[in-house]
CSV table of C-alpha atoms and ligand atoms in Angstrom, one decimal:
chain,number,residue,atom,x,y,z
A,1,UNK,CA,-0.6,-3.5,0.4
A,2,UNK,CA,1.1,-6.9,0.3
A,3,UNK,CA,4.4,-7.3,2.0
A,4,UNK,CA,7.2,-9.7,1.1
A,5,UNK,CA,9.8,-10.8,3.5
A,6,UNK,CA,13.3,-10.8,2.1
A,7,UNK,CA,16.3,-13.0,2.9
A,8,UNK,CA,19.5,-11.7,1.3
A,9,UNK,CA,22.6,-14.0,1.0
A,10,UNK,CA,26.0,-12.3,0.7
A,11,UNK,CA,26.8,-8.9,2.3
A,12,UNK,CA,29.2,-7.1,-0.1
A,13,UNK,CA,28.9,-4.5,-2.8
A,14,UNK,CA,25.7,-6.0,-4.3
A,15,UNK,CA,24.0,-6.5,-1.0
A,16,UNK,CA,24.4,-2.8,-0.4
A,17,UNK,CA,22.8,-2.0,-3.8
A,18,UNK,CA,19.9,-4.4,-3.3
A,19,UNK,CA,19.2,-3.2,0.2
A,20,UNK,CA,19.0,0.5,-0.8
A,21,UNK,CA,16.7,-0.6,-3.7
A,22,UNK,CA,14.3,-2.4,-1.4
A,23,UNK,CA,14.0,0.7,0.8
A,24,UNK,CA,14.0,3.3,-2.0
A,25,UNK,CA,11.6,1.5,-4.5
A,26,UNK,CA,8.3,2.6,-2.9
A,27,UNK,CA,9.7,6.2,-2.5
A,28,UNK,CA,10.0,6.4,-6.3
A,29,UNK,CA,7.2,4.1,-7.4
A,30,UNK,CA,4.0,4.8,-5.4
A,31,UNK,CA,1.7,3.1,-4.9
A,32,UNK,CA,4.3,0.3,-4.9
A,33,UNK,CA,3.4,-3.1,-6.3
A,34,UNK,CA,4.3,-4.5,-2.8
A,35,UNK,CA,6.5,-3.7,0.1
A,36,UNK,CA,9.8,-5.6,0.8
A,37,UNK,CA,10.6,-6.2,4.4
A,38,UNK,CA,14.3,-6.8,5.0
A,39,UNK,CA,14.2,-9.8,7.4
A,40,UNK,CA,17.4,-11.8,7.4
A,41,UNK,CA,20.9,-11.3,5.9
A,42,UNK,CA,23.5,-14.1,5.7
A,43,UNK,CA,27.2,-13.7,5.6
A,44,UNK,CA,30.2,-16.0,6.2
A,45,UNK,CA,30.4,-15.5,10.0
A,46,UNK,CA,28.0,-14.6,12.8
A,47,UNK,CA,30.0,-11.4,13.4
A,48,UNK,CA,29.9,-10.3,9.8
A,49,UNK,CA,26.2,-11.2,9.5
A,50,UNK,CA,25.3,-9.2,12.6
A,51,UNK,CA,27.4,-6.3,11.3
A,52,UNK,CA,25.7,-6.5,7.9
A,53,UNK,CA,22.2,-6.6,9.5
A,54,UNK,CA,23.0,-3.3,11.3
A,55,UNK,CA,24.7,-1.7,8.3
A,56,UNK,CA,22.0,-2.6,5.8
A,57,UNK,CA,18.9,-2.5,8.0
A,58,UNK,CA,17.9,-6.2,8.3
A,59,UNK,CA,16.1,-7.5,11.4
A,60,UNK,CA,18.7,-10.2,11.9
A,61,UNK,CA,21.9,-11.8,10.6
A,62,UNK,CA,22.9,-15.4,10.2
A,63,UNK,CA,26.1,-17.3,9.3
A,64,UNK,CA,24.0,-20.1,7.7
A,65,UNK,CA,22.2,-19.3,4.4
A,66,UNK,CA,20.0,-22.3,4.9
A,67,UNK,CA,18.3,-20.5,7.8
A,68,UNK,CA,16.9,-18.2,5.1
A,69,UNK,CA,15.8,-20.9,2.7
A,70,UNK,CA,14.2,-22.9,5.6
A,71,UNK,CA,12.3,-20.0,7.1
A,72,UNK,CA,8.6,-20.3,6.1
A,73,UNK,CA,8.1,-16.6,6.6
A,74,UNK,CA,10.6,-15.7,3.9
A,75,UNK,CA,9.0,-15.0,0.4
A,76,UNK,CA,12.1,-13.8,-1.5
A,77,UNK,CA,15.7,-15.2,-1.6
A,78,UNK,CA,18.1,-12.6,-3.0
A,79,UNK,CA,21.4,-14.1,-4.0
A,80,UNK,CA,24.4,-11.7,-3.8
A,81,UNK,CA,27.2,-14.2,-3.3
A,82,UNK,CA,30.1,-14.9,-5.6
A,83,UNK,CA,29.1,-17.1,-8.6
A,84,UNK,CA,30.1,-20.5,-7.2
A,85,UNK,CA,27.3,-20.3,-4.6
A,86,UNK,CA,24.5,-19.3,-7.0
A,87,UNK,CA,23.5,-22.8,-8.2
A,88,UNK,CA,23.3,-24.5,-4.8
A,89,UNK,CA,21.4,-21.7,-3.2
A,90,UNK,CA,19.0,-21.1,-6.1
A,91,UNK,CA,18.1,-24.7,-6.4
A,92,UNK,CA,17.4,-25.0,-2.6
A,93,UNK,CA,15.4,-21.8,-2.7
A,94,UNK,CA,13.3,-22.9,-5.6
A,95,UNK,CA,12.6,-26.3,-3.9
A,96,UNK,CA,11.5,-24.3,-0.9
A,97,UNK,CA,9.1,-22.3,-3.0
A,98,UNK,CA,10.8,-19.0,-2.7
A,99,UNK,CA,10.9,-16.2,-5.4
A,100,UNK,CA,14.5,-15.6,-6.4
A,101,UNK,CA,16.5,-12.5,-7.4
A,102,UNK,CA,20.0,-13.6,-8.4
A,103,UNK,CA,23.1,-11.5,-9.2
A,104,UNK,CA,24.7,-12.0,-12.6
A,105,UNK,CA,26.0,-14.0,-14.3
A,106,UNK,CA,23.6,-16.8,-13.6
A,107,UNK,CA,26.3,-19.4,-12.8
A,108,UNK,CA,29.8,-20.6,-13.5
A,109,UNK,CA,28.9,-23.1,-16.2
A,110,UNK,CA,26.2,-24.1,-18.6
A,111,UNK,CA,25.4,-27.2,-16.5
A,112,UNK,CA,24.8,-25.1,-13.4
A,113,UNK,CA,22.7,-22.6,-15.4
A,114,UNK,CA,20.6,-25.4,-16.8
A,115,UNK,CA,20.0,-26.8,-13.3
A,116,UNK,CA,18.9,-23.4,-12.0
A,117,UNK,CA,16.6,-22.9,-14.9
A,118,UNK,CA,15.0,-26.3,-14.5
A,119,UNK,CA,14.6,-25.8,-10.7
A,120,UNK,CA,12.7,-22.6,-11.0
A,121,UNK,CA,10.6,-23.9,-13.9
A,122,UNK,CA,9.6,-27.0,-11.9
A,123,UNK,CA,8.8,-24.9,-8.7
A,124,UNK,CA,6.9,-22.2,-10.6
A,125,UNK,CA,8.5,-19.4,-8.6
A,126,UNK,CA,9.2,-15.9,-9.9
A,127,UNK,CA,12.9,-15.6,-10.9
A,128,UNK,CA,15.0,-12.7,-12.1
A,129,UNK,CA,18.7,-12.0,-12.9
A,130,UNK,CA,20.2,-8.7,-11.8
A,131,UNK,CA,21.4,-7.4,-15.2
A,132,UNK,CA,20.6,-3.9,-14.1
A,133,UNK,CA,22.0,-1.8,-16.9
A,134,UNK,CA,19.2,-2.6,-19.3
A,135,UNK,CA,17.0,-0.9,-16.8
A,136,UNK,CA,18.6,2.5,-17.4
A,137,UNK,CA,15.8,4.7,-18.8
A,138,UNK,CA,18.0,5.6,-21.8
A,139,UNK,CA,18.5,1.9,-22.7
A,140,UNK,CA,14.8,1.4,-22.4
A,141,UNK,CA,14.2,4.4,-24.7
A,142,UNK,CA,16.6,2.8,-27.2
A,143,UNK,CA,14.5,-0.3,-27.1
A,144,UNK,CA,11.3,1.7,-27.6
A,145,UNK,CA,12.8,3.6,-30.6
A,146,UNK,CA,14.0,0.3,-32.2
A,147,UNK,CA,10.7,-1.4,-31.7
A,148,UNK,CA,8.9,1.6,-33.2
A,149,UNK,CA,11.1,1.3,-36.3
A,150,UNK,CA,12.5,4.8,-35.7
A,151,UNK,CA,16.0,3.8,-37.0
A,152,UNK,CA,14.6,1.2,-39.6
A,153,UNK,CA,15.9,-2.3,-39.9
A,154,UNK,CA,18.9,-3.0,-37.7
A,155,UNK,CA,22.2,-3.5,-39.5
A,156,UNK,CA,24.7,-3.7,-36.7
A,157,UNK,CA,25.4,-3.4,-33.0
A,158,UNK,CA,28.6,-2.6,-31.2
A,159,UNK,CA,28.9,-2.9,-27.5
A,160,UNK,CA,31.7,-2.3,-25.1
A,161,UNK,CA,32.2,-2.7,-21.4
A,162,UNK,CA,35.6,-1.4,-20.4
A,163,UNK,CA,37.0,-1.0,-16.9
A,164,UNK,CA,40.5,-0.7,-15.5
A,165,UNK,CA,40.4,-1.9,-12.0
A,166,UNK,CA,42.4,-5.1,-12.8
A,167,UNK,CA,44.9,-3.5,-15.1
A,168,UNK,CA,47.5,-3.2,-12.3
A,169,UNK,CA,49.3,-6.5,-11.8
A,170,UNK,CA,49.3,-5.8,-8.1
A,171,UNK,CA,45.5,-6.0,-8.0
A,172,UNK,CA,45.0,-9.1,-5.9
A,173,UNK,CA,43.8,-12.5,-6.9
A,174,UNK,CA,40.2,-12.0,-5.8
A,175,UNK,CA,37.5,-14.6,-6.6
A,176,UNK,CA,36.9,-12.8,-9.9
A,177,UNK,CA,40.2,-14.3,-11.2
A,178,UNK,CA,39.6,-17.9,-10.1
A,179,UNK,CA,37.7,-20.1,-12.5
A,180,UNK,CA,36.4,-22.4,-9.8
A,181,UNK,CA,34.7,-19.5,-8.1
A,182,UNK,CA,33.7,-17.2,-11.0
A,183,UNK,CA,33.5,-19.5,-14.1
A,184,UNK,CA,35.0,-16.8,-16.5
A,185,UNK,CA,36.7,-13.4,-16.1
A,186,UNK,CA,35.8,-10.2,-18.0
A,187,UNK,CA,33.3,-12.2,-20.1
A,188,UNK,CA,31.1,-13.4,-17.3
A,189,UNK,CA,31.6,-10.4,-15.0
A,190,UNK,CA,31.0,-7.6,-17.4
A,191,UNK,CA,30.7,-8.9,-20.9
A,192,UNK,CA,27.4,-10.6,-20.0
A,193,UNK,CA,25.8,-7.3,-19.2
A,194,UNK,CA,26.4,-6.2,-22.8
A,195,UNK,CA,25.2,-9.6,-24.0
A,196,UNK,CA,22.0,-9.1,-22.0
A,197,UNK,CA,21.5,-5.7,-23.6
A,198,UNK,CA,22.3,-7.0,-27.1
A,199,UNK,CA,19.7,-9.7,-26.7
A,200,UNK,CA,17.2,-7.2,-25.3
A,201,UNK,CA,17.7,-4.6,-28.1
A,202,UNK,CA,18.6,-6.7,-31.1
A,203,UNK,CA,17.6,-10.4,-30.5
A,204,UNK,CA,19.0,-13.9,-30.2
A,205,UNK,CA,22.6,-14.8,-31.2
A,206,UNK,CA,23.2,-17.5,-33.8
A,207,UNK,CA,27.0,-17.7,-33.7
A,208,UNK,CA,30.1,-15.9,-32.4
A,209,UNK,CA,33.8,-15.6,-33.3
A,210,UNK,CA,36.0,-14.6,-30.4
A,211,UNK,CA,39.4,-13.5,-29.3
A,212,UNK,CA,39.9,-14.3,-25.6
A,213,UNK,CA,43.1,-13.2,-23.8
A,214,UNK,CA,44.7,-13.2,-20.3
A,215,UNK,CA,47.4,-10.6,-19.9
A,216,UNK,CA,48.3,-11.0,-16.3
A,217,UNK,CA,48.8,-14.7,-15.5
A,218,UNK,CA,49.5,-14.4,-11.8
A,219,UNK,CA,48.5,-12.0,-9.1
A,220,UNK,CA,49.3,-11.5,-5.4
A,221,UNK,CA,47.1,-13.7,-3.1
A,222,UNK,CA,44.4,-11.7,-1.5
A,223,UNK,CA,44.7,-11.0,2.2
A,224,UNK,CA,41.4,-10.5,4.2
A,225,UNK,CA,38.0,-11.3,2.8
A,226,UNK,CA,37.0,-8.0,1.2
A,227,UNK,CA,36.3,-8.0,-2.5
A,228,UNK,CA,38.4,-4.9,-3.0
A,229,UNK,CA,38.0,-4.7,-6.8
A,230,UNK,CA,41.7,-3.8,-7.0
A,231,UNK,CA,41.5,-0.9,-4.6
A,232,UNK,CA,43.6,-2.6,-2.0
A,233,UNK,CA,46.9,-3.7,-3.7
A,234,UNK,CA,48.6,-7.0,-2.9
A,235,UNK,CA,52.1,-6.5,-1.4
A,236,UNK,CA,55.3,-8.4,-2.3
A,237,UNK,CA,53.8,-11.6,-0.9
A,238,UNK,CA,53.1,-14.9,-2.6
A,239,UNK,CA,51.2,-15.1,-5.9
A,240,UNK,CA,48.6,-17.4,-7.4
A,241,UNK,CA,47.5,-18.2,-11.0
A,242,UNK,CA,44.8,-16.4,-12.9
A,243,UNK,CA,42.9,-18.9,-15.0
A,244,UNK,CA,40.2,-16.7,-16.5
A,245,UNK,CA,40.1,-14.1,-19.3
A,246,UNK,CA,41.2,-10.5,-18.8
A,247,UNK,CA,39.7,-9.5,-22.1
A,248,UNK,CA,37.3,-10.9,-24.7
A,249,UNK,CA,36.2,-9.4,-28.0
A,250,UNK,CA,33.8,-11.2,-30.3
A,251,UNK,CA,31.8,-10.8,-33.5
A,252,UNK,CA,28.2,-11.9,-33.5
A,253,UNK,CA,25.8,-13.0,-36.2
A,254,UNK,CA,22.3,-12.5,-34.8
A,255,UNK,CA,19.5,-14.8,-35.8
A,256,UNK,CA,17.7,-11.9,-37.5
A,257,UNK,CA,20.6,-11.2,-39.8
A,258,UNK,CA,22.1,-8.2,-37.9
A,259,UNK,CA,25.9,-8.2,-37.2
A,260,UNK,CA,27.5,-7.2,-34.0
A,261,UNK,CA,30.7,-6.9,-31.9
A,262,UNK,CA,31.2,-6.9,-28.1
A,263,UNK,CA,34.3,-6.1,-26.3
A,264,UNK,CA,34.9,-6.5,-22.6
A,265,UNK,CA,38.0,-5.9,-20.6
A,266,UNK,CA,38.9,-4.9,-17.0
A,267,UNK,CA,42.4,-3.9,-18.2
A,268,UNK,CA,41.6,-0.7,-20.1
A,269,UNK,CA,43.5,2.1,-18.2
A,270,UNK,CA,41.3,5.2,-17.9
A,271,UNK,CA,38.0,3.4,-18.5
A,272,UNK,CA,35.9,3.0,-15.5
A,273,UNK,CA,32.4,1.8,-16.2
A,274,UNK,CA,32.6,2.4,-19.9
A,275,UNK,CA,29.5,0.6,-21.2
A,276,UNK,CA,28.7,1.8,-24.7
A,277,UNK,CA,26.1,0.7,-27.2
A,278,UNK,CA,25.9,1.9,-30.8
A,279,UNK,CA,23.3,0.6,-33.1
A,280,UNK,CA,23.0,1.5,-36.8
A,281,UNK,CA,19.8,1.0,-38.7
A,282,UNK,CA,18.7,1.7,-42.3
A,283,UNK,CA,17.0,4.9,-41.1
A,284,UNK,CA,19.3,6.1,-38.3
A,285,UNK,CA,21.6,5.4,-35.4
A,286,UNK,CA,21.5,5.2,-31.6
A,287,UNK,CA,24.4,5.7,-29.2
A,288,UNK,CA,24.5,5.2,-25.4
A,289,UNK,CA,27.4,5.6,-23.0
A,290,UNK,CA,26.7,4.6,-19.4
A,291,UNK,CA,29.2,7.2,-18.1
A,292,UNK,CA,26.6,9.7,-19.5
A,293,UNK,CA,23.6,7.7,-18.5
A,294,UNK,CA,20.9,10.4,-18.6
A,295,UNK,CA,21.5,10.8,-22.3
A,296,UNK,CA,20.6,8.9,-25.4
A,297,UNK,CA,22.0,10.1,-28.7
A,298,UNK,CA,20.0,9.5,-31.8
A,299,UNK,CA,20.5,10.4,-35.5
A,300,UNK,CA,17.7,10.2,-38.0
A,301,UNK,CA,18.4,9.8,-41.7
A,302,UNK,CA,15.2,11.7,-42.4
A,303,UNK,CA,16.5,14.9,-40.9
A,304,UNK,CA,17.5,17.6,-43.5
A,305,UNK,CA,21.0,17.1,-44.7
A,306,UNK,CA,22.2,20.4,-43.4
A,307,UNK,CA,21.2,19.5,-39.8
A,308,UNK,CA,21.5,15.8,-39.8
A,309,UNK,CA,23.6,14.5,-36.9
A,310,UNK,CA,23.5,13.0,-33.4
A,311,UNK,CA,21.1,14.9,-31.1
A,312,UNK,CA,21.0,14.3,-27.4
A,313,UNK,CA,17.8,13.3,-25.5
A,314,UNK,CA,18.0,13.7,-21.7
A,315,UNK,CA,15.7,11.1,-20.2
A,316,UNK,CA,13.0,12.2,-17.8
A,317,UNK,CA,9.3,12.0,-17.1
A,318,UNK,CA,8.5,11.4,-20.8
A,319,UNK,CA,10.5,8.3,-20.9
A,320,UNK,CA,10.4,4.7,-19.6
A,321,UNK,CA,10.1,4.6,-15.8
A,322,UNK,CA,9.8,8.4,-15.9
A,323,UNK,CA,6.5,8.3,-13.9
A,324,UNK,CA,8.4,7.2,-10.9
A,325,UNK,CA,11.9,8.6,-11.2
A,326,UNK,CA,13.0,12.2,-11.0
A,327,UNK,CA,10.6,15.0,-12.3
A,328,UNK,CA,13.1,16.9,-14.4
A,329,UNK,CA,15.4,15.4,-17.1
A,330,UNK,CA,19.1,15.4,-16.3
A,331,UNK,CA,18.6,15.5,-12.6
A,332,UNK,CA,20.7,12.4,-12.6
A,333,UNK,CA,20.1,8.7,-13.1
A,334,UNK,CA,22.6,6.7,-11.1
A,335,UNK,CA,23.6,3.1,-10.4
A,336,UNK,CA,21.1,3.1,-7.5
A,337,UNK,CA,18.2,4.1,-9.7
A,338,UNK,CA,18.9,1.2,-12.0
A,339,UNK,CA,18.7,-1.1,-9.0
A,340,UNK,CA,15.5,0.6,-7.8
A,341,UNK,CA,13.9,0.0,-11.2
A,342,UNK,CA,15.1,-3.6,-11.1
A,343,UNK,CA,13.6,-4.0,-7.6
A,344,UNK,CA,10.3,-2.4,-8.8
A,345,UNK,CA,10.0,-4.8,-11.8
A,346,UNK,CA,10.9,-7.8,-9.6
A,347,UNK,CA,8.3,-7.0,-6.9
A,348,UNK,CA,5.7,-6.2,-9.6
A,349,UNK,CA,6.4,-9.6,-11.3
A,350,UNK,CA,5.7,-11.3,-7.9
A,351,UNK,CA,2.6,-9.3,-7.3
A,352,UNK,CA,1.3,-10.0,-10.8
A,353,UNK,CA,2.6,-13.6,-10.9
A,354,UNK,CA,4.3,-12.9,-14.3
A,355,UNK,CA,7.9,-13.9,-15.0
A,356,UNK,CA,10.1,-10.8,-15.4
A,357,UNK,CA,12.9,-10.4,-17.8
A,358,UNK,CA,15.8,-11.3,-17.7
A,359,UNK,CA,14.9,-14.4,-15.9
A,360,UNK,CA,16.7,-17.7,-15.4
A,361,UNK,CA,15.8,-18.8,-18.9
A,362,UNK,CA,17.5,-15.7,-20.2
A,363,UNK,CA,20.4,-16.4,-17.9
A,364,UNK,CA,20.7,-19.9,-19.3
A,365,UNK,CA,20.7,-18.5,-22.9
A,366,UNK,CA,23.4,-15.9,-22.0
A,367,UNK,CA,25.5,-18.8,-20.5
A,368,UNK,CA,25.1,-20.6,-23.8
A,369,UNK,CA,26.5,-17.5,-25.6
A,370,UNK,CA,29.4,-17.3,-23.0
A,371,UNK,CA,30.1,-21.0,-23.6
A,372,UNK,CA,30.3,-20.5,-27.4
A,373,UNK,CA,32.6,-17.4,-26.9
A,374,UNK,CA,35.0,-19.4,-24.8
A,375,UNK,CA,34.9,-22.3,-27.3
A,376,UNK,CA,35.6,-19.9,-30.1
A,377,UNK,CA,38.5,-18.4,-28.1
A,378,UNK,CA,40.2,-21.8,-28.3
A,379,UNK,CA,39.1,-22.9,-31.8
A,380,UNK,CA,39.6,-19.4,-33.2
A,381,UNK,CA,36.6,-20.1,-35.5
A,382,UNK,CA,32.9,-19.3,-35.7
A,383,UNK,CA,31.0,-21.3,-33.0
A,384,UNK,CA,27.3,-21.9,-33.0
A,385,UNK,CA,25.5,-20.8,-29.8
K,401,SOE,C1,33.2,-5.6,-11.4
K,401,SOE,O1,33.7,-5.7,-12.6
K,401,SOE,C2,31.8,-5.1,-11.3
K,401,SOE,O2,31.5,-5.0,-9.9
K,401,SOE,C3,30.8,-6.1,-11.9
K,401,SOE,O3,30.8,-7.4,-11.2
K,401,SOE,C4,29.4,-5.5,-11.9
K,401,SOE,O4,28.4,-6.4,-12.5
K,401,SOE,C5,29.4,-4.2,-12.6
K,401,SOE,O5,28.2,-3.6,-12.6
K,401,SOE,C6,30.4,-3.2,-11.9
K,401,SOE,O6,31.7,-3.9,-11.9
């Protein structure tokens, strides 16, 4: 079986998720399409990199990400850094002929996304973006049902991604609130996950009309380097400006005539990872809530009137990726499983030399949508994508 040496850059939350996925993937999907070998991990200092190597099971750590890109033995560069480093690393990795898995969103700006898209195209390397939620089996089942015509022609889509970790004004000014590092706020961080699923399930966007708001304009400066996602509060110390959105809500006209809405906020008290998708068609409806991610709710218009209503399907062996995941429905699909499926599809794409989806072209298209949303937030009018 072919092995692929991995160099992972960044050692936070996402590095943990990707590392577990490289190890767990062949335990679920066997025979595996290939085996990932966790060779080198890069972090900001030698000490942090060595610690990360031990913690996440890499052979070695380095404080210089170029050691990974320049290493001829490395096949895969996995980018788990904040958004401001994606472009430089991805372009260098593509030029070095490495396959690339990159965390979402693709970049801070449309210009950066275009550069990344062009670099991987020119190099001909396999590239993928880590929009993992579309890989939840229930979301894949929704796609299958829509493609089979089970709910007829699609009329509308409504998607939400609601969290509350930044609702507290004492949540510190981490990189996720600084435009020069992240590009945009709730839109890029979590809204793009729903945009990815909307494109996957419904199709391309033609135009958007958005409301974009920032509720908390300054936050305590962050102490220490940890990305605490609001769990460690800032004290009464100095504050800095927030220059990205806390919330965005937009209407969509899809190219195929369907209508949609997407809402993303990290300031919705009581909502944690509240990703919901509801799709209405001429013959039925589909509903998914990530906080109940084993389940897909479906309603078929053809059911007898006295029993028509949403029914719940628990995903399992009969459903997408069911051959590899747990043998009994409702045993529990978790965040880890979505990352394992993502890793499986990425390694399979490399082994088969076929571009996976979503790839950097999709990431660029999503960035075009984000750009239109931000433009519309200012113009308060419909903006073409
Ligand atoms: C923070 O909002 C965050 O970590 C996102 O950056 C991830 O993409 C999401 O999956 C969980 O929440």
